Amino acid sequence: MTTTAPVANPRTLGLAHYAARGVLEHVLARHGTTFQQQIALRAAVTADAPQTPDDLVAQVRGSLKADPADIRATLDELLANQLLVSDGARLRPSAAGHELLAAISAETAPVTARIWGGIPDEDLAAAGRVLALVTERANAELAALTA
């Protein structure tokens, strides 16, 4: 019996995305954190310097295509939870914010290894090229729709 792998298309891409996101959302829920909070906090943690709220909104919007007002509300939640702190007109992650991301990363690392482990490098490279092209084209289409 011969089976063929599914062809990459919008459905298989979506199914993979939501399966992986479901795993992450499960971990985030245990930490009382939402997906958007984690994305915003990660943007602050990985920045070279404290960011303005507008900078963080732009970064999160670039990743999630979320409404700027919703992202600002997320930043307010992170400030209220003391995961971000004000540094003048800029925001920076607090020690608690760094600790939360470290805990989430530690918890997801073994799961990520099981999900991605054993996939040949050449398959990962091909998938990376295709996904980068799909992202580029989708971003261009979204820009045209919202212009």
PDB file of C-alpha atoms in Angstrom:
ATOM      1  CA  MET A   1       0.000   0.000   0.000  1.00  0.00           C
ATOM      2  CA  THR A   2       1.442   3.327  -1.061  1.00  0.00           C
ATOM      3  CA  THR A   3       0.492   6.543   0.624  1.00  0.00           C
ATOM      4  CA  THR A   4       1.310   9.960  -0.666  1.00  0.00           C
ATOM      5  CA  ALA A   5       2.012  12.952   1.476  1.00  0.00           C
ATOM      6  CA  PRO A   6      -0.539  15.747   1.302  1.00  0.00           C
ATOM      7  CA  VAL A   7       0.340  18.640  -0.933  1.00  0.00           C
ATOM      8  CA  ALA A   8       0.977  21.895   0.890  1.00  0.00           C
ATOM      9  CA  ASN A   9      -2.023  24.163   0.471  1.00  0.00           C
ATOM     10  CA  PRO A  10      -3.953  26.681   2.583  1.00  0.00           C
ATOM     11  CA  ARG A  11      -5.773  23.903   4.455  1.00  0.00           C
ATOM     12  CA  THR A  12      -2.665  21.897   5.387  1.00  0.00           C
ATOM     13  CA  LEU A  13      -0.892  25.106   6.391  1.00  0.00           C
ATOM     14  CA  GLY A  14      -3.856  26.114   8.562  1.00  0.00           C
ATOM     15  CA  LEU A  15      -4.132  22.693  10.164  1.00  0.00           C
ATOM     16  CA  ALA A  16      -0.428  22.703  11.059  1.00  0.00           C
ATOM     17  CA  HIS A  17      -0.656  26.232  12.427  1.00  0.00           C
ATOM     18  CA  TYR A  18      -3.664  25.544  14.625  1.00  0.00           C
ATOM     19  CA  ALA A  19      -2.307  22.222  15.872  1.00  0.00           C
ATOM     20  CA  ALA A  20       0.958  23.844  16.964  1.00  0.00           C
ATOM     21  CA  ARG A  21      -0.818  26.896  18.336  1.00  0.00           C
ATOM     22  CA  GLY A  22      -3.155  24.623  20.297  1.00  0.00           C
ATOM     23  CA  VAL A  23      -0.150  23.110  22.052  1.00  0.00           C
ATOM     24  CA  LEU A  24       1.231  26.559  22.878  1.00  0.00           C
ATOM     25  CA  GLU A  25      -2.165  27.887  24.009  1.00  0.00           C
ATOM     26  CA  HIS A  26      -2.461  24.945  26.412  1.00  0.00           C
ATOM     27  CA  VAL A  27       0.874  25.858  28.002  1.00  0.00           C
ATOM     28  CA  LEU A  28       0.029  29.574  28.060  1.00  0.00           C
ATOM     29  CA  ALA A  29      -3.285  28.913  29.817  1.00  0.00           C
ATOM     30  CA  ARG A  30      -1.434  27.184  32.649  1.00  0.00           C
ATOM     31  CA  HIS A  31       0.511  30.412  33.106  1.00  0.00           C
ATOM     32  CA  GLY A  32      -2.544  32.680  32.851  1.00  0.00           C
ATOM     33  CA  THR A  33      -1.215  34.233  29.649  1.00  0.00           C
ATOM     34  CA  THR A  34      -2.837  34.748  26.259  1.00  0.00           C
ATOM     35  CA  PHE A  35      -1.233  34.151  22.901  1.00  0.00           C
ATOM     36  CA  GLN A  36      -1.181  37.871  22.096  1.00  0.00           C
ATOM     37  CA  GLN A  37       0.322  38.700  25.514  1.00  0.00           C
ATOM     38  CA  GLN A  38       3.101  36.189  24.897  1.00  0.00           C
ATOM     39  CA  ILE A  39       3.830  37.634  21.443  1.00  0.00           C
ATOM     40  CA  ALA A  40       3.962  41.201  22.800  1.00  0.00           C
ATOM     41  CA  LEU A  41       6.097  40.197  25.761  1.00  0.00           C
ATOM     42  CA  ARG A  42       8.483  38.278  23.507  1.00  0.00           C
ATOM     43  CA  ALA A  43       8.813  41.368  21.273  1.00  0.00           C
ATOM     44  CA  ALA A  44       9.805  43.414  24.325  1.00  0.00           C
ATOM     45  CA  VAL A  45      12.187  40.772  25.666  1.00  0.00           C
ATOM     46  CA  THR A  46      13.999  40.259  22.363  1.00  0.00           C
ATOM     47  CA  ALA A  47      14.376  43.988  21.618  1.00  0.00           C
ATOM     48  CA  ASP A  48      17.856  45.477  21.965  1.00  0.00           C
ATOM     49  CA  ALA A  49      16.495  48.354  24.063  1.00  0.00           C
ATOM     50  CA  PRO A  50      13.226  49.430  25.691  1.00  0.00           C
ATOM     51  CA  GLN A  51      10.564  50.060  23.051  1.00  0.00           C
ATOM     52  CA  THR A  52       7.889  52.712  22.749  1.00  0.00           C
ATOM     53  CA  PRO A  53       4.339  51.406  22.900  1.00  0.00           C
ATOM     54  CA  ASP A  54       4.005  52.326  19.207  1.00  0.00           C
ATOM     55  CA  ASP A  55       7.087  50.221  18.380  1.00  0.00           C
ATOM     56  CA  LEU A  56       5.645  47.215  20.191  1.00  0.00           C
ATOM     57  CA  VAL A  57       2.237  47.683  18.559  1.00  0.00           C
ATOM     58  CA  ALA A  58       3.910  47.754  15.131  1.00  0.00           C
ATOM     59  CA  GLN A  59       5.937  44.605  15.866  1.00  0.00           C
ATOM     60  CA  VAL A  60       2.956  42.650  17.167  1.00  0.00           C
ATOM     61  CA  ARG A  61       0.767  43.863  14.328  1.00  0.00           C
ATOM     62  CA  GLY A  62       3.407  42.741  11.849  1.00  0.00           C
ATOM     63  CA  SER A  63       3.309  39.265  13.362  1.00  0.00           C
ATOM     64  CA  LEU A  64      -0.376  38.803  14.170  1.00  0.00           C
ATOM     65  CA  LYS A  65      -2.136  41.297  11.895  1.00  0.00           C
ATOM     66  CA  ALA A  66      -4.187  42.217  14.994  1.00  0.00           C
ATOM     67  CA  ASP A  67      -6.072  45.448  15.560  1.00  0.00           C
ATOM     68  CA  PRO A  68      -3.805  48.133  17.064  1.00  0.00           C
ATOM     69  CA  ALA A  69      -6.404  48.937  19.760  1.00  0.00           C
ATOM     70  CA  ASP A  70      -6.416  45.279  20.825  1.00  0.00           C
ATOM     71  CA  ILE A  71      -2.621  45.255  20.953  1.00  0.00           C
ATOM     72  CA  ARG A  72      -2.604  48.414  23.093  1.00  0.00           C
ATOM     73  CA  ALA A  73      -5.071  46.701  25.441  1.00  0.00           C
ATOM     74  CA  THR A  74      -2.675  43.749  25.601  1.00  0.00           C
ATOM     75  CA  LEU A  75       0.203  46.069  26.505  1.00  0.00           C
ATOM     76  CA  ASP A  76      -1.986  47.552  29.251  1.00  0.00           C
ATOM     77  CA  GLU A  77      -2.654  44.022  30.568  1.00  0.00           C
ATOM     78  CA  LEU A  78       1.068  43.273  30.607  1.00  0.00           C
ATOM     79  CA  LEU A  79       1.702  46.520  32.495  1.00  0.00           C
ATOM     80  CA  ALA A  80      -1.106  45.748  34.962  1.00  0.00           C
ATOM     81  CA  ASN A  81       0.350  42.278  35.528  1.00  0.00           C
ATOM     82  CA  GLN A  82       3.801  43.860  35.978  1.00  0.00           C
ATOM     83  CA  LEU A  83       5.271  41.814  33.138  1.00  0.00           C
ATOM     84  CA  LEU A  84       6.149  45.070  31.387  1.00  0.00           C
ATOM     85  CA  VAL A  85       7.197  48.245  33.190  1.00  0.00           C
ATOM     86  CA  SER A  86       7.395  51.858  32.078  1.00  0.00           C
ATOM     87  CA  ASP A  87      10.870  53.227  31.521  1.00  0.00           C
ATOM     88  CA  GLY A  88      10.053  56.858  30.764  1.00  0.00           C
ATOM     89  CA  ALA A  89       8.151  56.869  27.480  1.00  0.00           C
ATOM     90  CA  ARG A  90       9.314  53.324  26.736  1.00  0.00           C
ATOM     91  CA  LEU A  91       8.350  49.876  27.932  1.00  0.00           C
ATOM     92  CA  ARG A  92      10.687  47.147  29.017  1.00  0.00           C
ATOM     93  CA  PRO A  93      10.089  43.651  30.333  1.00  0.00           C
ATOM     94  CA  SER A  94      10.263  43.215  34.091  1.00  0.00           C
ATOM     95  CA  ALA A  95      12.117  40.395  35.809  1.00  0.00           C
ATOM     96  CA  ALA A  96       8.744  38.650  36.122  1.00  0.00           C
ATOM     97  CA  GLY A  97       8.231  39.047  32.354  1.00  0.00           C
ATOM     98  CA  HIS A  98      11.616  37.476  31.640  1.00  0.00           C
ATOM     99  CA  GLU A  99      10.852  34.652  34.089  1.00  0.00           C
ATOM    100  CA  LEU A 100       7.456  33.971  32.509  1.00  0.00           C
ATOM    101  CA  LEU A 101       8.908  33.670  29.013  1.00  0.00           C
ATOM    102  CA  ALA A 102      11.710  31.457  30.310  1.00  0.00           C
ATOM    103  CA  ALA A 103       9.167  29.176  32.009  1.00  0.00           C
ATOM    104  CA  ILE A 104       7.008  28.990  28.870  1.00  0.00           C
ATOM    105  CA  SER A 105      10.068  28.256  26.727  1.00  0.00           C
ATOM    106  CA  ALA A 106      11.268  25.553  29.114  1.00  0.00           C
ATOM    107  CA  GLU A 107       7.849  23.922  29.125  1.00  0.00           C
ATOM    108  CA  THR A 108       7.395  24.018  25.350  1.00  0.00           C
ATOM    109  CA  ALA A 109      10.970  22.986  24.416  1.00  0.00           C
ATOM    110  CA  PRO A 110      10.500  19.219  24.829  1.00  0.00           C
ATOM    111  CA  VAL A 111       7.179  19.318  22.986  1.00  0.00           C
ATOM    112  CA  THR A 112       8.722  21.347  20.184  1.00  0.00           C
ATOM    113  CA  ALA A 113      11.561  18.834  19.956  1.00  0.00           C
ATOM    114  CA  ARG A 114       9.063  15.972  19.621  1.00  0.00           C
ATOM    115  CA  ILE A 115       7.046  17.824  16.971  1.00  0.00           C
ATOM    116  CA  TRP A 116      10.009  18.938  14.848  1.00  0.00           C
ATOM    117  CA  GLY A 117      12.436  16.138  15.646  1.00  0.00           C
ATOM    118  CA  GLY A 118      13.407  13.760  12.886  1.00  0.00           C
ATOM    119  CA  ILE A 119      12.322  15.983  10.009  1.00  0.00           C
ATOM    120  CA  PRO A 120      15.162  15.948   7.476  1.00  0.00           C
ATOM    121  CA  ASP A 121      17.052  19.218   7.091  1.00  0.00           C
ATOM    122  CA  GLU A 122      16.277  19.380   3.371  1.00  0.00           C
ATOM    123  CA  ASP A 123      12.543  19.109   4.100  1.00  0.00           C
ATOM    124  CA  LEU A 124      12.778  21.875   6.690  1.00  0.00           C
ATOM    125  CA  ALA A 125      14.681  24.060   4.216  1.00  0.00           C
ATOM    126  CA  ALA A 126      12.080  23.474   1.487  1.00  0.00           C
ATOM    127  CA  ALA A 127       9.222  24.156   3.899  1.00  0.00           C
ATOM    128  CA  GLY A 128      10.973  27.309   5.102  1.00  0.00           C
ATOM    129  CA  ARG A 129      11.327  28.611   1.552  1.00  0.00           C
ATOM    130  CA  VAL A 130       7.684  27.906   0.740  1.00  0.00           C
ATOM    131  CA  LEU A 131       6.385  29.420   3.972  1.00  0.00           C
ATOM    132  CA  ALA A 132       8.519  32.546   3.532  1.00  0.00           C
ATOM    133  CA  LEU A 133       7.110  33.003   0.014  1.00  0.00           C
ATOM    134  CA  VAL A 134       3.523  32.432   1.198  1.00  0.00           C
ATOM    135  CA  THR A 135       4.062  34.956   4.010  1.00  0.00           C
ATOM    136  CA  GLU A 136       5.517  37.529   1.619  1.00  0.00           C
ATOM    137  CA  ARG A 137       2.636  37.133  -0.844  1.00  0.00           C
ATOM    138  CA  ALA A 138      -0.041  37.155   1.864  1.00  0.00           C
ATOM    139  CA  ASN A 139       1.477  40.298   3.421  1.00  0.00           C
ATOM    140  CA  ALA A 140       1.407  41.980  -0.005  1.00  0.00           C
ATOM    141  CA  GLU A 141      -2.232  40.984  -0.534  1.00  0.00           C
ATOM    142  CA  LEU A 142      -3.189  42.246   2.909  1.00  0.00           C
ATOM    143  CA  ALA A 143      -1.394  45.538   2.267  1.00  0.00           C
ATOM    144  CA  ALA A 144      -3.308  45.956  -1.005  1.00  0.00           C
ATOM    145  CA  LEU A 145      -6.624  45.161   0.697  1.00  0.00           C
ATOM    146  CA  THR A 146      -6.041  47.649   3.504  1.00  0.00           C
ATOM    147  CA  ALA A 147      -4.508  50.461   1.395  1.00  0.00           C
TER     148      ALA A 147
END
